[in-house]
Amino acid sequence: MKGETLKDTIETVANYVDLIVLRHPYDGAARWAADVTTNRMKRGHKKVPIINGGDGKNEHPTQAMLDLYSIKKTQKRIDGLDIAIVGDLKYGRTVHSLAYALALYDCRIRFVAPEILQIPEHIEAYLKRRNVKYTKHSKIEEVISDVDIIYMTRIQKERFPDENEYNKVRGIFKLNRSMLSKAKTTMRVLHPLPRVDEISVDVDEDIRAYYFEQAGNGIPVRMALLSLILGGEENE
Amino acid sequence: MSEYTANVKLNTTKKGLIVRLIKDGTVIDHIPPGKGIKIAELLNLFNQDSVVIIGQNLESTKYGKKDIIKVENRFLKSEEYNKISLIAPYATINIIKNYEIVEKKKVVIPDVLEDVALCNNANCISNKEPVPSKLYVISKEPLIVMCHYCGYEFSGENIRLKT
């Protein structure tokens, strides 16, 4: 760490590459990086697109793309589905991007989290403006029998400003195989990974566990994204 | 003849005595009561040689009470209008030349606040690195803004202006 600003890093790296995938600890870093490359273009340099690979606790859009792909692949549709998102909804950037993405479809979202980790107000305001159907819950049991997807997330210790706050909620949600007995057989369990203890390993053997395949879906989805941005040709 | 000009000699309003009039400068009127000092600080009016007069809790026919600022030999820049609009959305700016109001403007909250106010998200890149802040006004009444970078949306009541 030499104290270089993100602007300087982008201005430098943009000379070497055709595209930048940026993962950064600060919220909004990718947007700023895109502004920097846009200004660079105005100065006559080539276009260097930015892909947000996760900015702080804000967003992780390519994860949301592979999440949508995984939902569509397993349920054959997205409209009309009932989707539970469980865990750290406040700091979980994959959750934020997924909520924005699902707002484009006609589905019902169930946000399951302790009060202090519920979905941020500004995202809730966005969902309200778009008339998205959503409810908030504090227990997985309240929703498990109704939903088509359970999207589990890790309580992220590294995002908590205060360790005491983390200790209050660590391990609060744990999905195990016996809980799945109440779920639809067509329901699928998703998780952006890595998991810690929020999904018991016994769930791995259940037909409803889909998180490892979901991670694999990241390859074709991100390949497609790179191809779209860099102007690759469509294969038959 | 305007009310302002009519009162030049008497130095009074219809309601009675007021502080002295200014020859050339700016009068910021219809400031919500109690916000006059904040606006004066924001405009950095205390760090200059000119006469600055701040009236607090004056009677206002429109709003009940108001604050008012008079500053001599100082005219505002457009970004200063934007800043004032966030604290005093109904403020009127009077440009005074030779004791006459030569121009009267109402402040308007702009659609985009560029480098005027800070994002309320402490982890936003605009609060961590030398990045010009940029907030979109998504509602003017009540004032709600959204950060261009991190998408954080918050109420204008909590807005912190850049000084």
PDB file of N, CA, C and O in Angstrom, chain A residues 4-7 24-29 31-32 35 55-58 100 122 125-126 129, chain B residues 121-126 128-132 134 138 144 146 148-154:
ATOM      1  N   GLU A   4      -1.406   5.421  -3.127  1.00  0.00           N
ATOM      2  CA  GLU A   4      -1.844   5.948  -4.421  1.00  0.00           C
ATOM      3  C   GLU A   4      -3.373   6.041  -4.451  1.00  0.00           C
ATOM      4  O   GLU A   4      -4.059   5.169  -3.931  1.00  0.00           O
ATOM      5  N   THR A   5      -3.882   7.065  -5.091  1.00  0.00           N
ATOM      6  CA  THR A   5      -5.345   7.175  -5.181  1.00  0.00           C
ATOM      7  C   THR A   5      -5.854   6.208  -6.246  1.00  0.00           C
ATOM      8  O   THR A   5      -5.115   5.797  -7.150  1.00  0.00           O
ATOM      9  N   LEU A   6      -7.145   5.891  -6.142  1.00  0.00           N
ATOM     10  CA  LEU A   6      -7.750   5.009  -7.144  1.00  0.00           C
ATOM     11  C   LEU A   6      -7.666   5.661  -8.529  1.00  0.00           C
ATOM     12  O   LEU A   6      -7.433   4.992  -9.534  1.00  0.00           O
ATOM     13  N   LYS A   7      -7.831   6.979  -8.560  1.00  0.00           N
ATOM     14  CA  LYS A   7      -7.765   7.687  -9.845  1.00  0.00           C
ATOM     15  C   LYS A   7      -6.426   7.422 -10.529  1.00  0.00           C
ATOM     16  O   LYS A   7      -6.372   7.088 -11.717  1.00  0.00           O
ATOM     17  N   HIS A  24     -12.943  -3.369  -4.890  1.00  0.00           N
ATOM     18  CA  HIS A  24     -12.383  -2.281  -4.089  1.00  0.00           C
ATOM     19  C   HIS A  24     -13.133  -2.166  -2.757  1.00  0.00           C
ATOM     20  O   HIS A  24     -14.332  -2.422  -2.716  1.00  0.00           O
ATOM     21  N   PRO A  25     -12.432  -1.779  -1.698  1.00  0.00           N
ATOM     22  CA  PRO A  25     -13.116  -1.727  -0.389  1.00  0.00           C
ATOM     23  C   PRO A  25     -14.100  -0.564  -0.214  1.00  0.00           C
ATOM     24  O   PRO A  25     -14.917  -0.597   0.705  1.00  0.00           O
ATOM     25  N   TYR A  26     -14.028   0.450  -1.067  1.00  0.00           N
ATOM     26  CA  TYR A  26     -14.920   1.604  -0.866  1.00  0.00           C
ATOM     27  C   TYR A  26     -16.161   1.529  -1.757  1.00  0.00           C
ATOM     28  O   TYR A  26     -16.071   1.199  -2.946  1.00  0.00           O
ATOM     29  N   ASP A  27     -17.288   1.909  -1.181  1.00  0.00           N
ATOM     30  CA  ASP A  27     -18.545   1.952  -1.927  1.00  0.00           C
ATOM     31  C   ASP A  27     -18.443   3.003  -3.035  1.00  0.00           C
ATOM     32  O   ASP A  27     -17.969   4.120  -2.786  1.00  0.00           O
ATOM     33  N   GLY A  28     -18.901   2.658  -4.211  1.00  0.00           N
ATOM     34  CA  GLY A  28     -18.909   3.624  -5.307  1.00  0.00           C
ATOM     35  C   GLY A  28     -17.589   3.717  -6.062  1.00  0.00           C
ATOM     36  O   GLY A  28     -17.457   4.528  -6.989  1.00  0.00           O
ATOM     37  N   ALA A  29     -16.615   2.876  -5.693  1.00  0.00           N
ATOM     38  CA  ALA A  29     -15.292   2.953  -6.336  1.00  0.00           C
ATOM     39  C   ALA A  29     -15.382   2.663  -7.838  1.00  0.00           C
ATOM     40  O   ALA A  29     -14.701   3.305  -8.651  1.00  0.00           O
ATOM     41  N   ARG A  31     -17.884   3.148  -9.907  1.00  0.00           N
ATOM     42  CA  ARG A  31     -18.486   4.280 -10.635  1.00  0.00           C
ATOM     43  C   ARG A  31     -17.443   5.384 -10.830  1.00  0.00           C
ATOM     44  O   ARG A  31     -17.360   5.987 -11.892  1.00  0.00           O
ATOM     45  N   TRP A  32     -16.680   5.640  -9.782  1.00  0.00           N
ATOM     46  CA  TRP A  32     -15.634   6.668  -9.876  1.00  0.00           C
ATOM     47  C   TRP A  32     -14.596   6.262 -10.920  1.00  0.00           C
ATOM     48  O   TRP A  32     -14.173   7.070 -11.743  1.00  0.00           O
ATOM     49  N   ASP A  35     -15.902   6.934 -14.248  1.00  0.00           N
ATOM     50  CA  ASP A  35     -15.829   8.377 -14.543  1.00  0.00           C
ATOM     51  C   ASP A  35     -14.403   8.757 -14.980  1.00  0.00           C
ATOM     52  O   ASP A  35     -14.222   9.561 -15.891  1.00  0.00           O
ATOM     53  N   ASP A  55     -17.810  -3.498  -4.811  1.00  0.00           N
ATOM     54  CA  ASP A  55     -17.301  -2.248  -4.227  1.00  0.00           C
ATOM     55  C   ASP A  55     -17.813  -2.107  -2.796  1.00  0.00           C
ATOM     56  O   ASP A  55     -18.972  -1.832  -2.560  1.00  0.00           O
ATOM     57  N   GLY A  56     -16.900  -2.320  -1.851  1.00  0.00           N
ATOM     58  CA  GLY A  56     -17.240  -2.190  -0.428  1.00  0.00           C
ATOM     59  C   GLY A  56     -18.447  -3.025  -0.082  1.00  0.00           C
ATOM     60  O   GLY A  56     -18.545  -4.197  -0.464  1.00  0.00           O
ATOM     61  N   LYS A  57     -19.380  -2.392   0.634  1.00  0.00           N
ATOM     62  CA  LYS A  57     -20.609  -3.088   1.001  1.00  0.00           C
ATOM     63  C   LYS A  57     -21.745  -2.695   0.059  1.00  0.00           C
ATOM     64  O   LYS A  57     -22.912  -2.915   0.349  1.00  0.00           O
ATOM     65  N   ASN A  58     -21.367  -2.089  -1.053  1.00  0.00           N
ATOM     66  CA  ASN A  58     -22.386  -1.526  -1.940  1.00  0.00           C
ATOM     67  C   ASN A  58     -22.991  -2.554  -2.884  1.00  0.00           C
ATOM     68  O   ASN A  58     -24.114  -2.994  -2.685  1.00  0.00           O
ATOM     69  N   TYR A 100     -31.811  -5.207  -6.492  1.00  0.00           N
ATOM     70  CA  TYR A 100     -32.018  -4.295  -7.629  1.00  0.00           C
ATOM     71  C   TYR A 100     -32.386  -5.090  -8.886  1.00  0.00           C
ATOM     72  O   TYR A 100     -33.255  -4.672  -9.661  1.00  0.00           O
ATOM     73  N   HIS A 122     -32.316   2.757   1.828  1.00  0.00           N
ATOM     74  CA  HIS A 122     -32.312   3.335   0.479  1.00  0.00           C
ATOM     75  C   HIS A 122     -32.687   2.288  -0.570  1.00  0.00           C
ATOM     76  O   HIS A 122     -33.283   2.623  -1.592  1.00  0.00           O
ATOM     77  N   ALA A 125     -36.467   1.906  -0.234  1.00  0.00           N
ATOM     78  CA  ALA A 125     -37.138   3.045  -0.892  1.00  0.00           C
ATOM     79  C   ALA A 125     -37.199   2.805  -2.401  1.00  0.00           C
ATOM     80  O   ALA A 125     -38.214   3.089  -3.054  1.00  0.00           O
ATOM     81  N   TYR A 126     -36.116   2.270  -2.949  1.00  0.00           N
ATOM     82  CA  TYR A 126     -36.080   1.966  -4.385  1.00  0.00           C
ATOM     83  C   TYR A 126     -37.142   0.919  -4.735  1.00  0.00           C
ATOM     84  O   TYR A 126     -37.872   1.062  -5.723  1.00  0.00           O
ATOM     85  N   ARG A 129     -40.562   2.411  -4.719  1.00  0.00           N
ATOM     86  CA  ARG A 129     -40.826   3.233  -5.917  1.00  0.00           C
ATOM     87  C   ARG A 129     -41.188   2.368  -7.110  1.00  0.00           C
ATOM     88  O   ARG A 129     -41.951   2.781  -7.974  1.00  0.00           O
TER      89      ARG A 129
ATOM     90  N   ASN B 121     -22.832   8.405   3.281  1.00  0.00           N
ATOM     91  CA  ASN B 121     -22.268   7.075   3.488  1.00  0.00           C
ATOM     92  C   ASN B 121     -20.772   7.240   3.776  1.00  0.00           C
ATOM     93  O   ASN B 121     -20.002   7.618   2.887  1.00  0.00           O
ATOM     94  N   ALA B 122     -20.387   6.947   5.010  1.00  0.00           N
ATOM     95  CA  ALA B 122     -18.992   7.170   5.425  1.00  0.00           C
ATOM     96  C   ALA B 122     -18.008   6.348   4.604  1.00  0.00           C
ATOM     97  O   ALA B 122     -16.851   6.729   4.440  1.00  0.00           O
ATOM     98  N   ASN B 123     -18.459   5.210   4.063  1.00  0.00           N
ATOM     99  CA  ASN B 123     -17.555   4.349   3.291  1.00  0.00           C
ATOM    100  C   ASN B 123     -17.567   4.674   1.792  1.00  0.00           C
ATOM    101  O   ASN B 123     -16.945   3.977   1.002  1.00  0.00           O
ATOM    102  N   CYS B 124     -18.257   5.734   1.424  1.00  0.00           N
ATOM    103  CA  CYS B 124     -18.315   6.113  -0.005  1.00  0.00           C
ATOM    104  C   CYS B 124     -16.938   6.627  -0.453  1.00  0.00           C
ATOM    105  O   CYS B 124     -16.265   7.365   0.277  1.00  0.00           O
ATOM    106  N   ILE B 125     -16.562   6.264  -1.666  1.00  0.00           N
ATOM    107  CA  ILE B 125     -15.273   6.701  -2.225  1.00  0.00           C
ATOM    108  C   ILE B 125     -15.130   8.230  -2.163  1.00  0.00           C
ATOM    109  O   ILE B 125     -14.036   8.750  -1.963  1.00  0.00           O
ATOM    110  N   SER B 126     -16.261   8.941  -2.288  1.00  0.00           N
ATOM    111  CA  SER B 126     -16.193  10.412  -2.292  1.00  0.00           C
ATOM    112  C   SER B 126     -15.844  10.968  -0.911  1.00  0.00           C
ATOM    113  O   SER B 126     -15.492  12.141  -0.781  1.00  0.00           O
ATOM    114  N   LYS B 128     -13.630   9.165   1.003  1.00  0.00           N
ATOM    115  CA  LYS B 128     -12.381   8.483   1.341  1.00  0.00           C
ATOM    116  C   LYS B 128     -11.193   8.979   0.518  1.00  0.00           C
ATOM    117  O   LYS B 128     -10.054   8.872   0.947  1.00  0.00           O
ATOM    118  N   GLU B 129     -11.470   9.436  -0.676  1.00  0.00           N
ATOM    119  CA  GLU B 129     -10.394   9.872  -1.571  1.00  0.00           C
ATOM    120  C   GLU B 129     -10.758  11.238  -2.162  1.00  0.00           C
ATOM    121  O   GLU B 129     -11.918  11.642  -2.089  1.00  0.00           O
ATOM    122  N   PRO B 130      -9.785  11.923  -2.758  1.00  0.00           N
ATOM    123  CA  PRO B 130     -10.119  13.237  -3.347  1.00  0.00           C
ATOM    124  C   PRO B 130     -10.989  13.089  -4.592  1.00  0.00           C
ATOM    125  O   PRO B 130     -10.482  13.076  -5.716  1.00  0.00           O
ATOM    126  N   VAL B 131     -12.266  12.930  -4.379  1.00  0.00           N
ATOM    127  CA  VAL B 131     -13.230  12.708  -5.457  1.00  0.00           C
ATOM    128  C   VAL B 131     -14.313  13.780  -5.329  1.00  0.00           C
ATOM    129  O   VAL B 131     -14.824  13.992  -4.231  1.00  0.00           O
ATOM    130  N   PRO B 132     -14.654  14.483  -6.412  1.00  0.00           N
ATOM    131  CA  PRO B 132     -15.706  15.509  -6.298  1.00  0.00           C
ATOM    132  C   PRO B 132     -17.053  14.847  -6.006  1.00  0.00           C
ATOM    133  O   PRO B 132     -17.427  13.894  -6.694  1.00  0.00           O
ATOM    134  N   LYS B 134     -21.027  14.137  -5.878  1.00  0.00           N
ATOM    135  CA  LYS B 134     -22.089  14.374  -6.867  1.00  0.00           C
ATOM    136  C   LYS B 134     -23.352  13.705  -6.347  1.00  0.00           C
ATOM    137  O   LYS B 134     -23.379  12.484  -6.157  1.00  0.00           O
ATOM    138  N   ILE B 138     -33.477  13.535  -5.936  1.00  0.00           N
ATOM    139  CA  ILE B 138     -34.572  12.707  -6.456  1.00  0.00           C
ATOM    140  C   ILE B 138     -35.931  13.198  -5.966  1.00  0.00           C
ATOM    141  O   ILE B 138     -36.947  12.835  -6.502  1.00  0.00           O
ATOM    142  N   ILE B 144     -34.703  14.776  -0.946  1.00  0.00           N
ATOM    143  CA  ILE B 144     -34.045  13.464  -0.878  1.00  0.00           C
ATOM    144  C   ILE B 144     -32.992  13.436  -1.980  1.00  0.00           C
ATOM    145  O   ILE B 144     -33.276  13.802  -3.123  1.00  0.00           O
ATOM    146  N   MET B 146     -29.449  11.321  -3.819  1.00  0.00           N
ATOM    147  CA  MET B 146     -28.808  10.017  -4.005  1.00  0.00           C
ATOM    148  C   MET B 146     -27.397  10.224  -4.548  1.00  0.00           C
ATOM    149  O   MET B 146     -27.195  11.017  -5.473  1.00  0.00           O
ATOM    150  N   HIS B 148     -24.147   9.740  -6.607  1.00  0.00           N
ATOM    151  CA  HIS B 148     -23.804   9.252  -7.954  1.00  0.00           C
ATOM    152  C   HIS B 148     -22.919   8.011  -7.882  1.00  0.00           C
ATOM    153  O   HIS B 148     -23.036   7.112  -8.702  1.00  0.00           O
ATOM    154  N   TYR B 149     -22.051   7.953  -6.901  1.00  0.00           N
ATOM    155  CA  TYR B 149     -21.061   6.862  -6.839  1.00  0.00           C
ATOM    156  C   TYR B 149     -21.615   5.616  -6.169  1.00  0.00           C
ATOM    157  O   TYR B 149     -21.570   4.532  -6.743  1.00  0.00           O
ATOM    158  N   CYS B 150     -22.116   5.754  -4.952  1.00  0.00           N
ATOM    159  CA  CYS B 150     -22.496   4.554  -4.193  1.00  0.00           C
ATOM    160  C   CYS B 150     -23.995   4.316  -4.192  1.00  0.00           C
ATOM    161  O   CYS B 150     -24.451   3.308  -3.647  1.00  0.00           O
ATOM    162  N   GLY B 151     -24.771   5.223  -4.770  1.00  0.00           N
ATOM    163  CA  GLY B 151     -26.222   5.016  -4.844  1.00  0.00           C
ATOM    164  C   GLY B 151     -26.933   5.242  -3.525  1.00  0.00           C
ATOM    165  O   GLY B 151     -28.147   5.047  -3.432  1.00  0.00           O
ATOM    166  N   TYR B 152     -26.203   5.666  -2.505  1.00  0.00           N
ATOM    167  CA  TYR B 152     -26.818   5.859  -1.185  1.00  0.00           C
ATOM    168  C   TYR B 152     -27.813   7.021  -1.248  1.00  0.00           C
ATOM    169  O   TYR B 152     -27.509   8.085  -1.772  1.00  0.00           O
ATOM    170  N   GLU B 153     -28.991   6.746  -0.710  1.00  0.00           N
ATOM    171  CA  GLU B 153     -30.087   7.726  -0.776  1.00  0.00           C
ATOM    172  C   GLU B 153     -30.361   8.217   0.639  1.00  0.00           C
ATOM    173  O   GLU B 153     -30.468   7.407   1.551  1.00  0.00           O
ATOM    174  N   PHE B 154     -30.471   9.521   0.832  1.00  0.00           N
ATOM    175  CA  PHE B 154     -30.721  10.012   2.178  1.00  0.00           C
ATOM    176  C   PHE B 154     -31.471  11.340   2.158  1.00  0.00           C
ATOM    177  O   PHE B 154     -31.525  12.040   1.147  1.00  0.00           O
TER     178      PHE B 154
END
